[in-house]
Amino acid sequence: MAGFDHGPNEPGEQENHETISRNTRLGLILFTVYLLLYGGFVFLNTFSPAKMEVVVFAGLNLAIVYGFTLIIAAFVLAIIYGWLCRNDVASSGSSNQEDA
């Protein structure tokens, strides 16, 4: 069958320790942001469940709106993380040419 005979899976680029540390730090910061959002959701549900029943938007209560906001925030934070941690193709390509 055509297309299933590929070579070994080798990484196309090597990251240095500074890049790994920076990406880890960014990930922890964004995780903390999401943790605070989620902690607020749990806190409201635990200590003020009546507030979660308040209709805030288009007939939806705060629990539903906050829950969907958490889901959207997770995607947005993932996109931000991917954008902040991307490598420039031009700079990685030029460094590979210098090594050759």
Backbone as XML, in Angstrom:
<?xml version="1.0"?>
<chain id="A" units="angstrom">
  <residue number="1" name="MET">
    <atom name="N" x="0.842" y="-1.182" z="0.000"/>
    <atom name="CA" x="0.000" y="0.000" z="0.000"/>
    <atom name="C" x="0.882" y="1.238" z="0.000"/>
  </residue>
  <residue number="2" name="ALA">
    <atom name="N" x="0.554" y="2.153" z="-0.821"/>
    <atom name="CA" x="1.361" y="3.350" z="-0.971"/>
    <atom name="C" x="1.154" y="4.298" z="0.202"/>
  </residue>
  <residue number="3" name="GLY">
    <atom name="N" x="2.233" y="4.947" z="0.617"/>
    <atom name="CA" x="2.136" y="5.978" z="1.640"/>
    <atom name="C" x="2.362" y="5.510" z="3.060"/>
  </residue>
  <residue number="4" name="PHE">
    <atom name="N" x="2.488" y="4.202" z="3.282"/>
    <atom name="CA" x="2.684" y="3.709" z="4.642"/>
    <atom name="C" x="4.132" y="3.333" z="4.933"/>
  </residue>
  <residue number="5" name="ASP">
    <atom name="N" x="4.995" y="3.505" z="3.977"/>
    <atom name="CA" x="6.402" y="3.163" z="4.160"/>
    <atom name="C" x="7.208" y="4.447" z="4.425"/>
  </residue>
  <residue number="6" name="HIS">
    <atom name="N" x="7.183" y="4.877" z="5.663"/>
    <atom name="CA" x="7.892" y="6.098" z="6.022"/>
    <atom name="C" x="9.134" y="5.747" z="6.830"/>
  </residue>
  <residue number="7" name="GLY">
    <atom name="N" x="9.999" y="6.720" z="6.951"/>
    <atom name="CA" x="11.226" y="6.516" z="7.701"/>
    <atom name="C" x="11.002" y="6.689" z="9.187"/>
  </residue>
  <residue number="8" name="PRO">
    <atom name="N" x="12.065" y="6.682" z="9.954"/>
    <atom name="CA" x="11.946" y="6.843" z="11.405"/>
    <atom name="C" x="11.449" y="8.244" z="11.765"/>
  </residue>
  <residue number="9" name="ASN">
    <atom name="N" x="10.788" y="8.338" z="12.900"/>
    <atom name="CA" x="10.266" y="9.615" z="13.365"/>
    <atom name="C" x="11.369" y="10.344" z="14.124"/>
  </residue>
  <residue number="10" name="GLU">
    <atom name="N" x="12.021" y="11.244" z="13.444"/>
    <atom name="CA" x="13.108" y="12.009" z="14.050"/>
    <atom name="C" x="12.680" y="13.458" z="14.177"/>
  </residue>
  <residue number="11" name="PRO">
    <atom name="N" x="13.012" y="14.097" z="15.291"/>
    <atom name="CA" x="12.648" y="15.512" z="15.433"/>
    <atom name="C" x="13.395" y="16.365" z="14.411"/>
  </residue>
  <residue number="12" name="GLY">
    <atom name="N" x="12.691" y="17.336" z="13.855"/>
    <atom name="CA" x="13.278" y="18.198" z="12.852"/>
    <atom name="C" x="14.164" y="19.292" z="13.428"/>
  </residue>
  <residue number="13" name="GLU">
    <atom name="N" x="14.045" y="19.525" z="14.718"/>
    <atom name="CA" x="14.815" y="20.598" z="15.335"/>
    <atom name="C" x="15.165" y="20.219" z="16.770"/>
  </residue>
  <residue number="14" name="GLN">
    <atom name="N" x="16.222" y="20.766" z="17.243"/>
    <atom name="CA" x="16.650" y="20.557" z="18.619"/>
    <atom name="C" x="16.458" y="21.855" z="19.383"/>
  </residue>
  <residue number="15" name="GLU">
    <atom name="N" x="15.791" y="21.781" z="20.535"/>
    <atom name="CA" x="15.583" y="22.980" z="21.348"/>
    <atom name="C" x="16.647" y="23.045" z="22.436"/>
  </residue>
  <residue number="16" name="ASN">
    <atom name="N" x="17.083" y="24.246" z="22.709"/>
    <atom name="CA" x="18.083" y="24.409" z="23.759"/>
    <atom name="C" x="17.402" y="24.539" z="25.120"/>
  </residue>
  <residue number="17" name="HIS">
    <atom name="N" x="18.194" y="24.554" z="26.156"/>
    <atom name="CA" x="17.674" y="24.593" z="27.517"/>
    <atom name="C" x="16.897" y="25.880" z="27.795"/>
  </residue>
  <residue number="18" name="GLU">
    <atom name="N" x="17.344" y="26.999" z="27.220"/>
    <atom name="CA" x="16.650" y="28.277" z="27.424"/>
    <atom name="C" x="15.237" y="28.238" z="26.845"/>
  </residue>
  <residue number="19" name="THR">
    <atom name="N" x="15.089" y="27.656" z="25.676"/>
    <atom name="CA" x="13.768" y="27.562" z="25.048"/>
    <atom name="C" x="12.839" y="26.672" z="25.854"/>
  </residue>
  <residue number="20" name="ILE">
    <atom name="N" x="13.349" y="25.550" z="26.317"/>
    <atom name="CA" x="12.541" y="24.638" z="27.124"/>
    <atom name="C" x="12.111" y="25.321" z="28.418"/>
  </residue>
  <residue number="21" name="SER">
    <atom name="N" x="13.020" y="26.041" z="29.066"/>
    <atom name="CA" x="12.691" y="26.746" z="30.306"/>
    <atom name="C" x="11.650" y="27.834" z="30.066"/>
  </residue>
  <residue number="22" name="ARG">
    <atom name="N" x="11.808" y="28.571" z="28.975"/>
    <atom name="CA" x="10.857" y="29.638" z="28.648"/>
    <atom name="C" x="9.467" y="29.064" z="28.384"/>
  </residue>
  <residue number="23" name="ASN">
    <atom name="N" x="9.396" y="27.999" z="27.601"/>
    <atom name="CA" x="8.108" y="27.386" z="27.287"/>
    <atom name="C" x="7.455" y="26.796" z="28.536"/>
  </residue>
  <residue number="24" name="THR">
    <atom name="N" x="8.261" y="26.215" z="29.405"/>
    <atom name="CA" x="7.727" y="25.675" z="30.663"/>
    <atom name="C" x="7.163" y="26.793" z="31.522"/>
  </residue>
  <residue number="25" name="ARG">
    <atom name="N" x="7.891" y="27.891" z="31.617"/>
    <atom name="CA" x="7.439" y="29.038" z="32.411"/>
    <atom name="C" x="6.130" y="29.606" z="31.848"/>
  </residue>
  <residue number="26" name="LEU">
    <atom name="N" x="6.047" y="29.737" z="30.535"/>
    <atom name="CA" x="4.820" y="30.227" z="29.904"/>
    <atom name="C" x="3.655" y="29.275" z="30.166"/>
  </residue>
  <residue number="27" name="GLY">
    <atom name="N" x="3.911" y="27.989" z="30.069"/>
    <atom name="CA" x="2.874" y="27.003" z="30.333"/>
    <atom name="C" x="2.367" y="27.074" z="31.765"/>
  </residue>
  <residue number="28" name="LEU">
    <atom name="N" x="3.272" y="27.250" z="32.706"/>
    <atom name="CA" x="2.860" y="27.347" z="34.105"/>
    <atom name="C" x="2.074" y="28.628" z="34.378"/>
  </residue>
  <residue number="29" name="ILE">
    <atom name="N" x="2.448" y="29.711" z="33.733"/>
    <atom name="CA" x="1.709" y="30.972" z="33.902"/>
    <atom name="C" x="0.296" y="30.830" z="33.349"/>
  </residue>
  <residue number="30" name="LEU">
    <atom name="N" x="0.162" y="30.275" z="32.155"/>
    <atom name="CA" x="-1.154" y="30.108" z="31.561"/>
    <atom name="C" x="-1.987" y="29.084" z="32.336"/>
  </residue>
  <residue number="31" name="PHE">
    <atom name="N" x="-1.329" y="28.051" z="32.873"/>
    <atom name="CA" x="-2.034" y="27.090" z="33.712"/>
    <atom name="C" x="-2.567" y="27.772" z="34.966"/>
  </residue>
  <residue number="32" name="THR">
    <atom name="N" x="-1.782" y="28.669" z="35.552"/>
    <atom name="CA" x="-2.217" y="29.399" z="36.740"/>
    <atom name="C" x="-3.422" y="30.277" z="36.429"/>
  </residue>
  <residue number="33" name="VAL">
    <atom name="N" x="-3.419" y="30.913" z="35.262"/>
    <atom name="CA" x="-4.568" y="31.729" z="34.855"/>
    <atom name="C" x="-5.818" y="30.858" z="34.778"/>
  </residue>
  <residue number="34" name="TYR">
    <atom name="N" x="-5.709" y="29.695" z="34.139"/>
    <atom name="CA" x="-6.862" y="28.814" z="34.024"/>
    <atom name="C" x="-7.270" y="28.257" z="35.384"/>
  </residue>
  <residue number="35" name="LEU">
    <atom name="N" x="-6.290" y="27.955" z="36.216"/>
    <atom name="CA" x="-6.586" y="27.447" z="37.551"/>
    <atom name="C" x="-7.375" y="28.467" z="38.362"/>
  </residue>
  <residue number="36" name="LEU">
    <atom name="N" x="-7.044" y="29.743" z="38.231"/>
    <atom name="CA" x="-7.795" y="30.789" z="38.929"/>
    <atom name="C" x="-9.224" y="30.891" z="38.398"/>
  </residue>
  <residue number="37" name="LEU">
    <atom name="N" x="-9.390" y="30.800" z="37.080"/>
    <atom name="CA" x="-10.738" y="30.815" z="36.504"/>
    <atom name="C" x="-11.557" y="29.620" z="37.002"/>
  </residue>
  <residue number="38" name="TYR">
    <atom name="N" x="-10.955" y="28.451" z="36.972"/>
    <atom name="CA" x="-11.658" y="27.250" z="37.403"/>
    <atom name="C" x="-11.910" y="27.278" z="38.911"/>
  </residue>
  <residue number="39" name="GLY">
    <atom name="N" x="-10.942" y="27.790" z="39.663"/>
    <atom name="CA" x="-11.123" y="27.914" z="41.109"/>
    <atom name="C" x="-12.288" y="28.831" z="41.447"/>
  </residue>
  <residue number="40" name="GLY">
    <atom name="N" x="-12.454" y="29.902" z="40.680"/>
    <atom name="CA" x="-13.598" y="30.786" z="40.883"/>
    <atom name="C" x="-14.912" y="30.072" z="40.629"/>
  </residue>
  <residue number="41" name="PHE">
    <atom name="N" x="-14.939" y="29.224" z="39.605"/>
    <atom name="CA" x="-16.131" y="28.443" z="39.290"/>
    <atom name="C" x="-16.473" y="27.488" z="40.436"/>
  </residue>
  <residue number="42" name="VAL">
    <atom name="N" x="-15.483" y="26.780" z="40.923"/>
    <atom name="CA" x="-15.698" y="25.834" z="42.024"/>
    <atom name="C" x="-16.091" y="26.583" z="43.298"/>
  </residue>
  <residue number="43" name="PHE">
    <atom name="N" x="-15.432" y="27.706" z="43.558"/>
    <atom name="CA" x="-15.738" y="28.501" z="44.750"/>
    <atom name="C" x="-17.191" y="28.972" z="44.727"/>
  </residue>
  <residue number="44" name="LEU">
    <atom name="N" x="-17.637" y="29.497" z="43.585"/>
    <atom name="CA" x="-19.025" y="29.954" z="43.477"/>
    <atom name="C" x="-20.009" y="28.798" z="43.654"/>
  </residue>
  <residue number="45" name="ASN">
    <atom name="N" x="-19.712" y="27.667" z="43.049"/>
    <atom name="CA" x="-20.596" y="26.513" z="43.191"/>
    <atom name="C" x="-20.649" y="26.005" z="44.627"/>
  </residue>
  <residue number="46" name="THR">
    <atom name="N" x="-19.545" y="26.083" z="45.324"/>
    <atom name="CA" x="-19.476" y="25.552" z="46.681"/>
    <atom name="C" x="-20.101" y="26.493" z="47.696"/>
  </residue>
  <residue number="47" name="PHE">
    <atom name="N" x="-19.732" y="27.754" z="47.649"/>
    <atom name="CA" x="-20.111" y="28.681" z="48.708"/>
    <atom name="C" x="-21.265" y="29.616" z="48.355"/>
  </residue>
  <residue number="48" name="SER">
    <atom name="N" x="-21.631" y="29.692" z="47.090"/>
    <atom name="CA" x="-22.745" y="30.548" z="46.701"/>
    <atom name="C" x="-23.518" y="29.933" z="45.534"/>
  </residue>
  <residue number="49" name="PRO">
    <atom name="N" x="-24.112" y="28.772" z="45.749"/>
    <atom name="CA" x="-24.804" y="28.114" z="44.635"/>
    <atom name="C" x="-25.999" y="28.902" z="44.119"/>
  </residue>
  <residue number="50" name="ALA">
    <atom name="N" x="-26.578" y="29.759" z="44.944"/>
    <atom name="CA" x="-27.720" y="30.551" z="44.486"/>
    <atom name="C" x="-27.316" y="31.529" z="43.379"/>
  </residue>
  <residue number="51" name="LYS">
    <atom name="N" x="-26.083" y="32.042" z="43.434"/>
    <atom name="CA" x="-25.611" y="32.966" z="42.391"/>
    <atom name="C" x="-25.473" y="32.261" z="41.049"/>
  </residue>
  <residue number="52" name="MET">
    <atom name="N" x="-25.220" y="30.952" z="41.075"/>
    <atom name="CA" x="-25.066" y="30.218" z="39.825"/>
    <atom name="C" x="-26.402" y="30.027" z="39.109"/>
  </residue>
  <residue number="53" name="GLU">
    <atom name="N" x="-27.499" y="30.240" z="39.814"/>
    <atom name="CA" x="-28.828" y="30.098" z="39.211"/>
    <atom name="C" x="-29.329" y="31.389" z="38.567"/>
  </residue>
  <residue number="54" name="VAL">
    <atom name="N" x="-28.632" y="32.490" z="38.771"/>
    <atom name="CA" x="-29.046" y="33.783" z="38.229"/>
    <atom name="C" x="-28.910" y="33.766" z="36.707"/>
  </residue>
  <residue number="55" name="VAL">
    <atom name="N" x="-29.953" y="34.201" z="36.025"/>
    <atom name="CA" x="-29.932" y="34.275" z="34.560"/>
    <atom name="C" x="-29.127" y="35.511" z="34.158"/>
  </residue>
  <residue number="56" name="VAL">
    <atom name="N" x="-28.103" y="35.282" z="33.349"/>
    <atom name="CA" x="-27.221" y="36.391" z="32.984"/>
    <atom name="C" x="-27.224" y="36.716" z="31.496"/>
  </residue>
  <residue number="57" name="PHE">
    <atom name="N" x="-27.576" y="35.748" z="30.649"/>
    <atom name="CA" x="-27.465" y="35.995" z="29.211"/>
    <atom name="C" x="-28.412" y="35.067" z="28.463"/>
  </residue>
  <residue number="58" name="ALA">
    <atom name="N" x="-29.298" y="35.630" z="27.701"/>
    <atom name="CA" x="-30.184" y="34.895" z="26.794"/>
    <atom name="C" x="-30.888" y="33.724" z="27.470"/>
  </residue>
  <residue number="59" name="GLY">
    <atom name="N" x="-31.313" y="33.900" z="28.695"/>
    <atom name="CA" x="-32.021" y="32.845" z="29.395"/>
    <atom name="C" x="-31.131" y="31.773" z="29.990"/>
  </residue>
  <residue number="60" name="LEU">
    <atom name="N" x="-29.827" y="31.961" z="29.913"/>
    <atom name="CA" x="-28.877" y="30.998" z="30.469"/>
    <atom name="C" x="-28.407" y="31.463" z="31.838"/>
  </residue>
  <residue number="61" name="ASN">
    <atom name="N" x="-28.296" y="30.520" z="32.754"/>
    <atom name="CA" x="-27.840" y="30.903" z="34.090"/>
    <atom name="C" x="-26.316" y="31.022" z="34.124"/>
  </residue>
  <residue number="62" name="LEU">
    <atom name="N" x="-25.811" y="31.560" z="35.233"/>
    <atom name="CA" x="-24.382" y="31.816" z="35.374"/>
    <atom name="C" x="-23.567" y="30.530" z="35.290"/>
  </residue>
  <residue number="63" name="ALA">
    <atom name="N" x="-24.097" y="29.424" z="35.797"/>
    <atom name="CA" x="-23.362" y="28.161" z="35.756"/>
    <atom name="C" x="-23.076" y="27.735" z="34.318"/>
  </residue>
  <residue number="64" name="ILE">
    <atom name="N" x="-24.063" y="27.856" z="33.451"/>
    <atom name="CA" x="-23.880" y="27.465" z="32.049"/>
    <atom name="C" x="-22.924" y="28.421" z="31.345"/>
  </residue>
  <residue number="65" name="VAL">
    <atom name="N" x="-23.117" y="29.715" z="31.541"/>
    <atom name="CA" x="-22.261" y="30.707" z="30.886"/>
    <atom name="C" x="-20.821" y="30.574" z="31.369"/>
  </residue>
  <residue number="66" name="TYR">
    <atom name="N" x="-20.638" y="30.413" z="32.676"/>
    <atom name="CA" x="-19.293" y="30.273" z="33.243"/>
    <atom name="C" x="-18.651" y="28.977" z="32.743"/>
  </residue>
  <residue number="67" name="GLY">
    <atom name="N" x="-19.418" y="27.899" z="32.669"/>
    <atom name="CA" x="-18.879" y="26.630" z="32.181"/>
    <atom name="C" x="-18.406" y="26.716" z="30.745"/>
  </residue>
  <residue number="68" name="PHE">
    <atom name="N" x="-19.224" y="27.326" z="29.882"/>
    <atom name="CA" x="-18.802" y="27.490" z="28.496"/>
    <atom name="C" x="-17.623" y="28.459" z="28.386"/>
  </residue>
  <residue number="69" name="THR">
    <atom name="N" x="-17.582" y="29.453" z="29.258"/>
    <atom name="CA" x="-16.439" y="30.366" z="29.281"/>
    <atom name="C" x="-15.161" y="29.618" z="29.632"/>
  </residue>
  <residue number="70" name="LEU">
    <atom name="N" x="-15.242" y="28.673" z="30.548"/>
    <atom name="CA" x="-14.072" y="27.862" z="30.893"/>
    <atom name="C" x="-13.589" y="27.042" z="29.698"/>
  </residue>
  <residue number="71" name="ILE">
    <atom name="N" x="-14.525" y="26.475" z="28.962"/>
    <atom name="CA" x="-14.146" y="25.685" z="27.788"/>
    <atom name="C" x="-13.488" y="26.571" z="26.732"/>
  </residue>
  <residue number="72" name="ILE">
    <atom name="N" x="-14.079" y="27.714" z="26.472"/>
    <atom name="CA" x="-13.519" y="28.648" z="25.485"/>
    <atom name="C" x="-12.168" y="29.169" z="25.957"/>
  </residue>
  <residue number="73" name="ALA">
    <atom name="N" x="-12.053" y="29.468" z="27.257"/>
    <atom name="CA" x="-10.785" y="29.954" z="27.804"/>
    <atom name="C" x="-9.685" y="28.917" z="27.644"/>
  </residue>
  <residue number="74" name="ALA">
    <atom name="N" x="-10.005" y="27.645" z="27.807"/>
    <atom name="CA" x="-9.006" y="26.590" z="27.630"/>
    <atom name="C" x="-8.479" y="26.589" z="26.193"/>
  </residue>
  <residue number="75" name="PHE">
    <atom name="N" x="-9.361" y="26.714" z="25.219"/>
    <atom name="CA" x="-8.922" y="26.770" z="23.826"/>
    <atom name="C" x="-8.110" y="28.024" z="23.548"/>
  </residue>
  <residue number="76" name="VAL">
    <atom name="N" x="-8.554" y="29.156" z="24.055"/>
    <atom name="CA" x="-7.830" y="30.415" z="23.828"/>
    <atom name="C" x="-6.441" y="30.364" z="24.458"/>
  </residue>
  <residue number="77" name="LEU">
    <atom name="N" x="-6.345" y="29.851" z="25.679"/>
    <atom name="CA" x="-5.041" y="29.747" z="26.333"/>
    <atom name="C" x="-4.134" y="28.772" z="25.592"/>
  </residue>
  <residue number="78" name="ALA">
    <atom name="N" x="-4.687" y="27.694" z="25.052"/>
    <atom name="CA" x="-3.882" y="26.758" z="24.262"/>
    <atom name="C" x="-3.359" y="27.422" z="22.989"/>
  </residue>
  <residue number="79" name="ILE">
    <atom name="N" x="-4.193" y="28.220" z="22.347"/>
    <atom name="CA" x="-3.759" y="28.937" z="21.142"/>
    <atom name="C" x="-2.681" y="29.953" z="21.496"/>
  </residue>
  <residue number="80" name="ILE">
    <atom name="N" x="-2.860" y="30.668" z="22.593"/>
    <atom name="CA" x="-1.851" y="31.640" z="23.036"/>
    <atom name="C" x="-0.528" y="30.933" z="23.330"/>
  </residue>
  <residue number="81" name="TYR">
    <atom name="N" x="-0.603" y="29.787" z="24.021"/>
    <atom name="CA" x="0.614" y="29.037" z="24.337"/>
    <atom name="C" x="1.311" y="28.589" z="23.050"/>
  </residue>
  <residue number="82" name="GLY">
    <atom name="N" x="0.560" y="28.051" z="22.126"/>
    <atom name="CA" x="1.150" y="27.625" z="20.860"/>
    <atom name="C" x="1.766" y="28.781" z="20.093"/>
  </residue>
  <residue number="83" name="TRP">
    <atom name="N" x="1.121" y="29.934" z="20.134"/>
    <atom name="CA" x="1.638" y="31.109" z="19.428"/>
    <atom name="C" x="2.913" y="31.621" z="20.099"/>
  </residue>
  <residue number="84" name="LEU">
    <atom name="N" x="2.923" y="31.656" z="21.429"/>
    <atom name="CA" x="4.092" y="32.163" z="22.140"/>
    <atom name="C" x="5.294" y="31.217" z="22.056"/>
  </residue>
  <residue number="85" name="CYS">
    <atom name="N" x="5.033" y="29.933" z="21.905"/>
    <atom name="CA" x="6.113" y="28.941" z="21.906"/>
    <atom name="C" x="6.561" y="28.529" z="20.509"/>
  </residue>
  <residue number="86" name="ARG">
    <atom name="N" x="6.008" y="29.136" z="19.491"/>
    <atom name="CA" x="6.375" y="28.733" z="18.132"/>
    <atom name="C" x="7.816" y="29.138" z="17.836"/>
  </residue>
  <residue number="87" name="ASN">
    <atom name="N" x="8.410" y="28.410" z="16.922"/>
    <atom name="CA" x="9.757" y="28.735" z="16.460"/>
    <atom name="C" x="9.639" y="29.350" z="15.079"/>
  </residue>
  <residue number="88" name="ASP">
    <atom name="N" x="10.485" y="30.334" z="14.803"/>
    <atom name="CA" x="10.493" y="30.928" z="13.477"/>
    <atom name="C" x="11.089" y="29.935" z="12.498"/>
  </residue>
  <residue number="89" name="VAL">
    <atom name="N" x="10.372" y="29.679" z="11.412"/>
    <atom name="CA" x="10.849" y="28.732" z="10.409"/>
    <atom name="C" x="12.104" y="29.273" z="9.739"/>
  </residue>
  <residue number="90" name="ALA">
    <atom name="N" x="12.128" y="30.571" z="9.486"/>
    <atom name="CA" x="13.287" y="31.168" z="8.808"/>
    <atom name="C" x="14.539" y="31.053" z="9.658"/>
  </residue>
  <residue number="91" name="SER">
    <atom name="N" x="14.422" y="31.307" z="10.967"/>
    <atom name="CA" x="15.622" y="31.250" z="11.808"/>
    <atom name="C" x="16.089" y="29.827" z="12.015"/>
  </residue>
  <residue number="92" name="SER">
    <atom name="N" x="15.162" y="28.853" z="12.141"/>
    <atom name="CA" x="15.579" y="27.468" z="12.307"/>
    <atom name="C" x="16.143" y="26.917" z="10.997"/>
  </residue>
  <residue number="93" name="GLY">
    <atom name="N" x="15.628" y="27.374" z="9.860"/>
    <atom name="CA" x="16.148" y="26.931" z="8.572"/>
    <atom name="C" x="17.533" y="27.465" z="8.311"/>
  </residue>
  <residue number="94" name="SER">
    <atom name="N" x="17.795" y="28.712" z="8.700"/>
    <atom name="CA" x="19.117" y="29.272" z="8.472"/>
    <atom name="C" x="20.158" y="28.638" z="9.370"/>
  </residue>
  <residue number="95" name="SER">
    <atom name="N" x="19.778" y="28.231" z="10.591"/>
    <atom name="CA" x="20.740" y="27.596" z="11.476"/>
    <atom name="C" x="21.095" y="26.197" z="10.976"/>
  </residue>
  <residue number="96" name="ASN">
    <atom name="N" x="20.138" y="25.505" z="10.315"/>
    <atom name="CA" x="20.420" y="24.199" z="9.763"/>
    <atom name="C" x="21.357" y="24.311" z="8.573"/>
  </residue>
  <residue number="97" name="GLN">
    <atom name="N" x="21.259" y="25.391" z="7.796"/>
    <atom name="CA" x="22.142" y="25.570" z="6.650"/>
    <atom name="C" x="23.554" y="25.884" z="7.105"/>
  </residue>
  <residue number="98" name="GLU">
    <atom name="N" x="23.707" y="26.574" z="8.232"/>
    <atom name="CA" x="25.043" y="26.895" z="8.724"/>
    <atom name="C" x="25.753" y="25.652" z="9.200"/>
  </residue>
  <residue number="99" name="ASP">
    <atom name="N" x="24.988" y="24.682" z="9.758"/>
    <atom name="CA" x="25.595" y="23.465" z="10.269"/>
    <atom name="C" x="26.089" y="22.568" z="9.145"/>
  </residue>
  <residue number="100" name="ALA">
    <atom name="N" x="25.521" y="22.697" z="7.924"/>
    <atom name="CA" x="25.858" y="21.805" z="6.822"/>
    <atom name="C" x="27.152" y="22.147" z="6.149"/>
  </residue>
</chain>
